Short mmCIF file of C-alpha atoms in Angstrom, two decimals:
data_model
loop_
_atom_site.label_atom_id
_atom_site.label_comp_id
_atom_site.label_asym_id
_atom_site.label_seq_id
_atom_site.Cartn_x
_atom_site.Cartn_y
_atom_site.Cartn_z
CA UNK O 1 -2.75 -27.65 -3.14
CA UNK O 2 -3.37 -23.90 -3.49
CA UNK O 3 -1.53 -21.68 -1.05
CA UNK O 4 -0.27 -18.11 -1.02
CA UNK O 5 3.29 -19.39 -1.37
CA UNK O 6 2.58 -21.73 -4.28
CA UNK O 7 0.57 -19.07 -6.13
CA UNK O 8 3.26 -16.45 -5.79
CA UNK O 9 5.91 -19.00 -6.75
CA UNK O 10 4.01 -19.55 -10.01
CA UNK O 11 3.94 -15.81 -10.64
CA UNK O 12 7.63 -15.46 -9.77
CA UNK O 13 8.73 -18.30 -12.06
CA UNK O 14 6.96 -16.99 -15.18
CA UNK O 15 8.35 -13.93 -16.97
CA UNK O 16 5.03 -12.50 -18.19
CA UNK O 17 3.27 -12.79 -14.83
CA UNK O 18 6.32 -11.52 -12.93
CA UNK O 19 6.57 -8.47 -15.21
CA UNK O 20 2.88 -7.74 -14.65
CA UNK O 21 3.20 -8.14 -10.88
CA UNK O 22 6.23 -5.84 -10.68
CA UNK O 23 4.70 -3.28 -13.06
CA UNK O 24 1.51 -3.05 -11.00
CA UNK O 25 3.52 -2.74 -7.78
CA UNK O 26 5.95 -0.17 -9.22
CA UNK O 27 3.12 1.97 -10.58
CA UNK O 28 1.30 2.04 -7.24
CA UNK O 29 4.44 2.85 -5.27
CA UNK O 30 5.45 5.64 -7.66
CA UNK O 31 1.95 7.13 -7.45
CA UNK O 32 2.18 7.03 -3.66
CA UNK O 33 5.55 8.77 -3.86
CA UNK O 34 4.07 11.61 -5.92
CA UNK O 35 1.09 12.00 -3.59
CA UNK O 36 3.26 12.23 -0.48
CA UNK O 37 5.64 14.70 -2.14
CA UNK O 38 2.73 16.99 -3.03
CA UNK O 39 1.21 16.70 0.44
CA UNK O 40 4.57 17.58 2.01
CA UNK O 41 4.77 20.66 -0.23
CA UNK O 42 1.26 21.80 0.75
CA UNK O 43 1.31 21.10 4.50
CA UNK O 44 -0.33 23.97 6.44
CA UNK O 45 2.00 26.23 8.38
CA UNK O 46 0.79 24.88 11.73
CA UNK O 47 1.92 21.38 10.75
CA UNK O 48 5.22 22.18 9.03
CA UNK O 49 7.20 19.92 11.45
CA UNK O 50 5.31 17.00 9.88
CA UNK O 51 6.54 17.80 6.36
CA UNK O 52 9.91 15.98 6.62
CA UNK O 53 8.14 12.77 7.69
CA UNK O 54 5.70 13.01 4.80
CA UNK O 55 8.65 13.63 2.48
CA UNK O 56 10.38 10.56 3.91
CA UNK O 57 7.22 8.52 3.36
CA UNK O 58 7.13 9.60 -0.28
CA UNK O 59 10.85 8.90 -0.75
CA UNK O 60 10.33 5.37 0.55
CA UNK O 61 7.48 4.82 -1.91
CA UNK O 62 9.61 6.10 -4.79
CA UNK O 63 12.39 3.76 -3.68
CA UNK O 64 10.02 0.79 -3.72
CA UNK O 65 9.00 1.66 -7.28
CA UNK O 66 12.68 1.68 -8.29
CA UNK O 67 13.20 -1.66 -6.58
CA UNK O 68 10.37 -3.33 -8.48
CA UNK O 69 11.68 -1.93 -11.76
CA UNK O 70 15.18 -3.14 -10.88
CA UNK O 71 13.84 -6.64 -10.20
CA UNK O 72 12.46 -6.66 -13.74
CA UNK O 73 15.77 -5.46 -15.19
CA UNK O 74 17.60 -8.27 -13.42
CA UNK O 75 15.38 -10.70 -15.35
CA UNK O 76 15.81 -8.79 -18.62
CA UNK O 77 12.16 -7.76 -18.52
CA UNK O 78 10.51 -4.47 -19.47
CA UNK O 79 7.61 -2.88 -17.58
CA UNK O 80 4.19 -3.62 -19.06
CA UNK O 81 1.05 -1.45 -19.13
CA UNK O 82 -0.98 -1.62 -15.93
CA UNK O 83 -4.60 -2.61 -16.63
CA UNK O 84 -6.88 0.11 -15.19
CA UNK O 85 -8.91 -2.42 -13.21
CA UNK O 86 -5.76 -3.46 -11.31
CA UNK O 87 -4.71 0.10 -10.38
CA UNK O 88 -5.41 0.06 -6.63
CA UNK O 89 -4.20 3.62 -5.97
CA UNK O 90 -6.20 5.25 -8.74
CA UNK O 91 -9.33 3.26 -7.93
CA UNK O 92 -9.17 4.41 -4.31
CA UNK O 93 -9.02 8.02 -5.50
CA UNK O 94 -11.93 7.37 -7.89
CA UNK O 95 -13.98 6.21 -4.88
CA UNK O 96 -13.19 9.43 -3.03
CA UNK O 97 -10.69 7.95 -0.60
CA UNK O 98 -7.78 10.16 0.39
CA UNK O 99 -7.05 13.61 -1.00
CA UNK O 100 -8.18 14.35 -4.55
CA UNK O 101 -5.39 14.67 -7.09
CA UNK O 102 -6.88 17.93 -8.35
CA UNK O 103 -6.28 19.39 -4.90
CA UNK O 104 -2.73 18.01 -4.80
CA UNK O 105 -1.93 19.46 -8.22
CA UNK O 106 -2.82 22.95 -7.01
CA UNK O 107 -0.86 25.42 -4.91
CA UNK O 108 -3.43 26.09 -2.18
CA UNK O 109 -2.14 24.99 1.24
CA UNK O 110 -3.91 22.02 2.76
CA UNK O 111 -5.92 22.31 5.96
CA UNK O 112 -5.39 20.42 9.20
CA UNK O 113 -8.53 18.46 8.30
CA UNK O 114 -6.87 17.47 5.00
CA UNK O 115 -3.87 16.14 6.91
CA UNK O 116 -6.18 14.12 9.15
CA UNK O 117 -7.78 12.63 6.01
CA UNK O 118 -4.34 11.87 4.52
CA UNK O 119 -3.13 10.14 7.67
CA UNK O 120 -6.37 8.17 8.07
CA UNK O 121 -6.22 6.99 4.46
CA UNK O 122 -2.57 6.06 4.91
CA UNK O 123 -3.26 4.19 8.14
CA UNK O 124 -5.75 1.95 6.27
CA UNK O 125 -3.69 1.36 3.12
CA UNK O 126 -0.44 0.87 5.04
CA UNK O 127 -2.15 -1.82 7.11
CA UNK O 128 -2.81 -3.68 3.86
CA UNK O 129 0.70 -3.08 2.55
CA UNK O 130 2.32 -4.19 5.81
CA UNK O 131 0.28 -7.41 5.88
CA UNK O 132 1.03 -8.23 2.25
CA UNK O 133 4.76 -7.67 2.64
CA UNK O 134 4.81 -9.68 5.89
CA UNK O 135 3.27 -12.57 3.94
CA UNK O 136 5.95 -12.34 1.26
CA UNK O 137 8.70 -11.96 3.86
CA UNK O 138 7.48 -15.07 5.65
CA UNK O 139 7.78 -17.19 2.51
CA UNK O 140 10.47 -15.49 0.42
CA UNK O 141 12.87 -13.67 2.76
CA UNK O 142 15.65 -16.09 1.78
CA UNK O 143 14.88 -16.15 -1.94
CA UNK O 144 18.06 -15.40 -3.93
CA UNK O 145 16.36 -12.99 -6.34
CA UNK O 146 13.71 -11.13 -4.35
CA UNK O 147 14.58 -11.82 -0.70
CA UNK O 148 16.51 -8.60 -0.04
CA UNK O 149 13.86 -6.49 -1.74
CA UNK O 150 11.05 -8.14 0.20
CA UNK O 151 12.78 -7.56 3.54
CA UNK O 152 13.60 -3.93 2.79
CA UNK O 153 10.10 -3.03 1.58
CA UNK O 154 8.46 -4.92 4.44
CA UNK O 155 10.56 -3.01 6.98
CA UNK O 156 9.58 0.29 5.37
CA UNK O 157 5.87 -0.55 5.30
CA UNK O 158 5.97 -1.40 9.00
CA UNK O 159 7.59 2.00 9.61
CA UNK O 160 4.88 3.74 7.60
CA UNK O 161 2.15 2.03 9.60
CA UNK O 162 3.81 2.94 12.90
CA UNK O 163 4.11 6.57 11.77
CA UNK O 164 0.41 6.73 10.93
CA UNK O 165 -0.59 5.35 14.34
CA UNK O 166 1.63 7.80 16.20
CA UNK O 167 0.59 10.89 14.25
CA UNK O 168 -3.14 10.06 14.34
CA UNK O 169 -2.95 9.60 18.10
CA UNK O 170 -1.32 13.02 18.32
CA UNK O 171 -4.17 14.56 16.33
CA UNK O 172 -6.73 12.68 18.44
CA UNK O 173 -5.26 14.23 21.58
CA UNK O 174 -5.58 17.62 19.88
CA UNK O 175 -9.34 17.17 19.54
CA UNK O 176 -9.75 15.42 16.17
CA UNK O 177 -10.71 12.01 17.57
CA UNK O 178 -14.24 11.84 16.16
CA UNK O 179 -13.18 13.00 12.71
CA UNK O 180 -10.38 10.44 12.71
CA UNK O 181 -12.65 7.54 13.65
CA UNK O 182 -15.27 8.56 11.08
CA UNK O 183 -12.68 8.91 8.33
CA UNK O 184 -10.94 5.66 9.24
CA UNK O 185 -14.22 3.75 9.04
CA UNK O 186 -15.13 5.27 5.67
CA UNK O 187 -11.67 4.54 4.28
CA UNK O 188 -11.58 0.97 5.59
CA UNK O 189 -14.98 0.01 4.17
CA UNK O 190 -14.11 1.50 0.79
CA UNK O 191 -10.63 -0.04 0.77
CA UNK O 192 -11.82 -3.60 1.34
CA UNK O 193 -14.19 -3.28 -1.65
CA UNK O 194 -11.48 -1.87 -3.89
CA UNK O 195 -9.01 -4.51 -2.68
CA UNK O 196 -11.53 -7.26 -3.50
CA UNK O 197 -12.11 -5.94 -7.01
CA UNK O 198 -8.42 -5.35 -7.71
CA UNK O 199 -7.47 -8.79 -6.36
CA UNK O 200 -9.99 -10.49 -8.65
CA UNK O 201 -8.76 -8.44 -11.62
CA UNK O 202 -5.11 -9.25 -10.89
CA UNK O 203 -5.86 -12.96 -10.50
CA UNK O 204 -7.78 -12.94 -13.79
CA UNK O 205 -4.83 -11.39 -15.65
CA UNK O 206 -2.37 -13.73 -13.94
CA UNK O 207 -4.56 -16.69 -14.82
CA UNK O 208 -4.45 -15.78 -18.49
CA UNK O 209 -0.67 -15.36 -18.43
CA UNK O 210 -0.13 -18.64 -16.58
CA UNK O 211 -2.77 -20.65 -18.42
CA UNK O 212 -4.86 -21.41 -15.37
CA UNK O 213 -8.02 -23.38 -15.91
CA UNK O 214 -11.36 -21.66 -15.52
CA UNK O 215 -12.00 -23.78 -12.45
CA UNK O 216 -8.78 -22.61 -10.76
CA UNK O 217 -9.47 -18.97 -11.50
CA UNK O 218 -13.04 -19.34 -10.24
CA UNK O 219 -11.82 -21.03 -7.06
CA UNK O 220 -9.39 -18.19 -6.38
CA UNK O 221 -12.09 -15.58 -7.05
CA UNK O 222 -14.37 -17.37 -4.60
CA UNK O 223 -11.61 -17.27 -2.00
CA UNK O 224 -11.09 -13.55 -2.55
CA UNK O 225 -14.82 -12.92 -2.11
CA UNK O 226 -14.84 -15.01 1.05
CA UNK O 227 -12.03 -12.87 2.49
CA UNK O 228 -14.04 -9.78 1.59
CA UNK O 229 -17.08 -11.24 3.34
CA UNK O 230 -15.05 -11.68 6.52
CA UNK O 231 -13.56 -8.20 6.24
CA UNK O 232 -16.97 -6.64 5.61
CA UNK O 233 -18.37 -8.24 8.78
CA UNK O 234 -15.48 -7.81 11.18
CA UNK O 235 -12.01 -7.77 9.60
CA UNK O 236 -12.13 -4.07 8.69
CA UNK O 237 -11.94 -3.20 12.37
CA UNK O 238 -8.22 -4.01 12.48
CA UNK O 239 -7.73 -1.10 10.08
CA UNK O 240 -9.33 1.52 12.30
CA UNK O 241 -7.86 0.81 15.73
CA UNK O 242 -5.09 3.07 17.00
CA UNK O 243 -2.34 2.20 19.44
CA UNK O 244 1.01 3.71 20.26
CA UNK O 245 3.56 1.75 18.18
CA UNK O 246 6.76 0.20 19.49
CA UNK O 247 8.60 2.00 16.69
CA UNK O 248 8.43 5.63 17.78
CA UNK O 249 9.34 8.41 15.35
CA UNK O 250 9.62 5.73 12.65
CA UNK O 251 10.04 8.30 9.83
CA UNK O 252 12.20 10.71 11.74
CA UNK O 253 15.36 10.15 9.73
CA UNK O 254 16.44 10.11 6.09
CA UNK O 255 15.15 7.42 3.76
CA UNK O 256 17.44 4.47 3.15
CA UNK O 257 18.66 4.00 -0.42
CA UNK O 258 18.06 1.16 -2.84
CA UNK O 259 21.44 1.38 -4.55
CA UNK O 260 21.96 -2.38 -4.37
CA UNK O 261 18.98 -2.90 -6.68
CA UNK O 262 19.94 -0.26 -9.28
#
């Protein structure tokens, strides 16, 4: 019987698929770390108190990249090239979601509107990340090889999501509510399309590595498209709601280290 747990167990037990999974994850996290570091450096003067939180967000993402690379080292595996069609972060940028890398590579300070776009984009993508890590934590929190990593990353992603909610609510109170809702909706609808395409691409590559039958790969692709259909009709709305989180000031301190995975 196909289930999220059984599918990931297959990926975990096979060196080639595990290396691909960790390489894709590490690449995305490292890219997120760079983006946040650049945003922190370019924060407008009126929002400088936000810079340490953005820096913390980026440091967490960098840490997650190191963790995924360390998980490969523990298995004696080397990172593998990330197929372009599986690069979630870069595909989002290609579709105009978030802040353009050309802007982040420059030295011109960002505007308050840019920060609203950054936070809205992050609120959507961190929802996805939090849900994915919660799924892994539910099934693999006690796993001897990946359990500690899963719990640490899941905790961080929940913090990132809480931070986005709190900061966006602050900007909404300051008069940016309509811009936030418009940007959240645009980001969410684009993200679910990119997530669908990336998920199908990842499953296709995993299927080749694991020797899945064409029927199994097709069945999984159908399931991914069905999830997209639900998200396109109604599921995307969970990505655009805002509520004050239980975890207040979730990124107010220094980032925790990942020394145990080095």
